[in-house]
Coordinates of C-alpha atoms in Angstrom, one line a residue:
X1 CA -15.3 45.8 -17.9
X2 CA -16.6 49.0 -19.7
X3 CA -14.2 51.9 -20.1
X4 CA -15.6 54.0 -17.2
X5 CA -15.3 51.0 -14.9
X6 CA -11.6 50.3 -16.0
X7 CA -10.4 53.7 -15.3
X8 CA -12.2 54.1 -11.9
X9 CA -10.6 50.8 -11.0
X10 CA -7.1 52.4 -12.0
X11 CA -7.4 55.4 -9.8
X12 CA -9.1 53.6 -6.9
X13 CA -6.3 50.9 -6.6
X14 CA -3.4 53.3 -7.4
X15 CA -1.9 56.7 -6.4
X16 CA -1.8 59.2 -9.2
X17 CA 2.1 59.1 -9.0
X18 CA 2.0 55.2 -9.6
X19 CA 0.3 55.2 -13.1
X20 CA 2.8 55.0 -16.1
X21 CA 1.7 58.3 -17.5
X22 CA 2.3 60.4 -14.3
X23 CA 4.3 63.6 -14.8
X24 CA 5.2 65.6 -11.9
X25 CA 5.0 68.7 -14.0
X26 CA 3.4 68.6 -17.5
X27 CA 6.3 70.5 -18.9
X28 CA 6.0 70.3 -22.5
X29 CA 2.2 70.4 -22.8
X30 CA 2.5 73.6 -20.8
X31 CA 5.2 75.3 -22.6
X32 CA 3.3 74.6 -26.0
X33 CA 0.1 76.1 -24.6
X34 CA 2.0 79.1 -23.2
X35 CA 3.7 79.6 -26.5
X36 CA 0.8 79.5 -28.8
X37 CA -2.1 81.2 -26.7
X38 CA -3.0 83.9 -24.2
X39 CA -4.1 83.4 -20.8
X40 CA -7.5 84.7 -21.6
X41 CA -8.4 81.5 -23.7
X42 CA -10.6 78.9 -22.5
X43 CA -8.7 75.5 -22.3
X44 CA -10.1 72.1 -22.0
X45 CA -7.8 69.2 -20.9
X46 CA -9.4 65.9 -22.1
X47 CA -8.8 63.0 -20.0
X48 CA -6.9 65.4 -17.5
X49 CA -7.9 63.2 -14.5
X50 CA -5.2 63.8 -11.8
X51 CA -2.7 65.3 -14.3
X52 CA -0.8 68.3 -12.9
X53 CA -1.2 70.2 -16.1
X54 CA -4.2 72.3 -14.5
X55 CA -1.8 73.2 -11.6
X56 CA 0.6 74.8 -14.2
X57 CA -2.2 76.4 -16.1
X58 CA -3.5 78.1 -13.3
X59 CA -0.1 79.2 -12.0
X60 CA 0.5 80.7 -15.4
X61 CA -2.5 82.8 -15.1
X62 CA -5.0 80.9 -17.2
X63 CA -8.5 81.4 -15.7
X64 CA -10.8 79.6 -17.7
X65 CA -9.7 76.0 -17.6
X66 CA -11.9 72.8 -17.6
X67 CA -10.8 69.2 -16.9
X68 CA -12.9 66.3 -18.3
X69 CA -12.2 62.7 -17.4
X70 CA -14.1 59.3 -17.2
X71 CA -12.7 58.6 -13.8
X72 CA -14.4 60.8 -11.0
X73 CA -11.9 59.5 -8.5
X74 CA -9.0 60.9 -10.5
X75 CA -11.0 64.2 -10.8
X76 CA -11.4 64.0 -7.0
X77 CA -7.9 63.6 -6.3
X78 CA -6.8 66.4 -8.7
X79 CA -9.6 68.6 -6.9
X80 CA -8.2 67.8 -3.6
X81 CA -4.6 68.5 -4.5
X82 CA -5.6 72.0 -5.6
X83 CA -7.3 73.1 -2.4
X84 CA -8.4 76.7 -2.6
X85 CA -7.8 76.7 -6.3
X86 CA -10.0 73.9 -7.0
X87 CA -13.3 75.8 -7.3
X88 CA -11.8 78.1 -10.0
X89 CA -11.6 75.0 -12.3
X90 CA -14.6 73.4 -14.1
X91 CA -14.6 69.7 -13.4
X92 CA -16.2 67.6 -16.0
X93 CA -16.9 63.9 -15.2
X94 CA -17.9 62.6 -18.6
X95 CA -17.0 60.6 -21.7
X96 CA -15.6 62.6 -24.4
X97 CA -17.0 60.4 -27.1
X98 CA -20.6 61.1 -26.1
X99 CA -20.7 64.2 -23.8
X100 CA -22.4 67.4 -25.2
X101 CA -20.1 70.4 -24.9
X102 CA -21.2 73.6 -26.0
X103 CA -20.5 74.4 -29.7
X104 CA -17.2 76.6 -30.3
X105 CA -16.9 76.9 -26.4
X106 CA -13.2 76.1 -26.3
X107 CA -10.1 77.8 -27.5
X108 CA -7.7 75.1 -26.5
X109 CA -8.2 71.5 -26.8
X110 CA -5.6 69.4 -25.0
X111 CA -5.1 65.8 -24.9
X112 CA -2.2 63.7 -23.8
X113 CA -2.9 59.9 -23.7
X114 CA -6.4 59.6 -24.6
X115 CA -6.7 59.5 -28.3
X116 CA -4.1 56.7 -28.5
X117 CA -6.7 54.3 -26.8
X118 CA -9.3 54.9 -29.6
X119 CA -8.2 51.6 -31.6
X120 CA -11.6 51.5 -33.6
X121 CA -12.1 53.8 -36.5
X122 CA -15.5 54.6 -35.3
X123 CA -14.3 55.8 -32.0
X124 CA -11.7 57.9 -33.6
X125 CA -14.4 59.4 -35.8
X126 CA -16.6 60.3 -32.9
X127 CA -13.6 61.9 -31.1
X128 CA -12.7 64.1 -34.2
X129 CA -16.5 65.2 -34.6
X130 CA -16.2 66.2 -31.1
X131 CA -13.2 68.3 -31.4
X132 CA -14.5 70.0 -34.7
X133 CA -17.8 70.8 -33.0
X134 CA -16.2 72.1 -29.6
X135 CA -13.3 73.9 -30.6
X136 CA -13.8 77.5 -32.1
X137 CA -12.4 78.3 -35.6
X138 CA -8.6 79.1 -35.5
X139 CA -8.4 77.4 -32.1
X140 CA -5.5 75.3 -30.8
X141 CA -5.5 71.6 -30.6
X142 CA -2.6 69.9 -28.8
X143 CA -2.6 66.1 -29.0
X144 CA 0.1 63.8 -27.6
X145 CA -0.1 60.2 -28.1
X146 CA 2.3 57.1 -28.0
X147 CA 5.0 57.5 -30.8
X148 CA 5.4 54.9 -33.6
X149 CA 8.1 53.4 -31.5
X150 CA 6.1 53.7 -28.2
X151 CA 4.3 50.9 -26.3
X152 CA 1.6 48.8 -28.1
X153 CA -0.4 48.7 -24.6
X154 CA -1.2 50.6 -21.5
X155 CA -3.0 49.7 -18.4
X156 CA -3.9 46.4 -20.0
X157 CA -5.5 48.0 -23.2
X158 CA -4.1 48.1 -26.7
X159 CA -3.2 51.5 -28.0
X160 CA -2.7 53.1 -31.4
X161 CA 0.8 54.5 -32.1
X162 CA 1.6 57.4 -34.2
X163 CA 4.3 59.3 -36.3
X164 CA 3.5 63.2 -36.5
X165 CA 2.3 62.7 -39.9
X166 CA -0.1 59.9 -39.1
X167 CA -1.5 61.8 -36.1
X168 CA -2.0 65.1 -38.2
X169 CA -3.7 63.0 -40.8
X170 CA -6.1 61.4 -38.2
X171 CA -7.2 64.8 -37.2
X172 CA -8.0 65.6 -40.9
X173 CA -7.7 68.4 -43.3
X174 CA -9.6 71.2 -41.3
X175 CA -6.4 71.0 -38.9
X176 CA -3.1 72.9 -40.0
X177 CA -0.1 71.5 -38.3
X178 CA 1.8 74.1 -36.5
X179 CA 4.6 72.1 -34.9
X180 CA 5.4 68.5 -33.8
X181 CA 7.7 67.3 -31.1
X182 CA 8.9 64.2 -29.6
X183 CA 9.1 63.6 -25.8
X184 CA 10.7 60.6 -24.1
X185 CA 8.8 60.1 -21.0
X186 CA 10.1 58.3 -17.9
X187 CA 7.4 56.3 -15.9
X188 CA 7.5 56.2 -12.1
X189 CA 8.9 52.7 -12.6
X190 CA 11.7 53.9 -14.4
X191 CA 10.8 52.7 -18.0
X192 CA 10.9 55.0 -20.8
X193 CA 8.1 55.6 -23.3
X194 CA 8.2 57.6 -26.6
X195 CA 5.5 60.2 -27.0
X196 CA 4.7 62.4 -30.1
X197 CA 3.0 65.8 -29.7
X198 CA 1.3 67.6 -32.6
X199 CA 0.2 71.4 -32.2
X200 CA -2.6 72.2 -34.8
X201 CA -5.0 75.0 -35.6
X202 CA -8.6 74.4 -36.6
X203 CA -9.0 76.0 -40.0
X204 CA -12.0 74.8 -41.3
X205 CA -11.7 76.2 -44.8
X206 CA -8.1 75.1 -45.2
X207 CA -6.6 72.0 -46.7
X208 CA -3.1 72.8 -46.1
X209 CA -1.7 69.8 -44.2
X210 CA 2.0 70.6 -44.4
X211 CA 4.3 70.2 -41.4
X212 CA 5.5 73.7 -40.5
X213 CA 8.4 72.5 -38.2
X214 CA 9.3 69.2 -36.3
X215 CA 11.5 69.7 -33.1
X216 CA 12.2 67.6 -30.2

């Protein structure tokens, strides 16, 4: 089963609040975006699917929000949930590794729990190339993956775990680390999963890879 079919199957068989990564409110992602950006900036939620982050962004005044996902079923669920607000969002059914997004068309790139599924180096390289091409210079990149003490699998697939330093290093020297954060996520089934979040600025001319601050 290819990746698109896998995730379609997940969302066709389960309700959004039954998957392990479900958050009733995307509290930490929303807070970090609001603290580091303005509501006029263009936000892309990569792998956003049925996530409620888009609801929080729209409620906070962001008006240029795009949600990209491999699963049309996940996007349809989010669109249905948002009702009359849904047409204000750009919904993109695509694979982030191959989709052609306009160059420098995004001010804020958000990804919670996509990058850690890229266990092959070639896939990670293609992903980072997409980030570099799509995010504007000085734009914000907010990445969240399983932490180095997090799960080794999710939804039947292997994952790559990261410390803040490893996740920042994976992004590369063009990304300056603003802050990193840990989150203990409680799944709908009551299990706990450790996540790490890195907030970075895209600075193509910079080689400063130092950690500005690490918080929880």
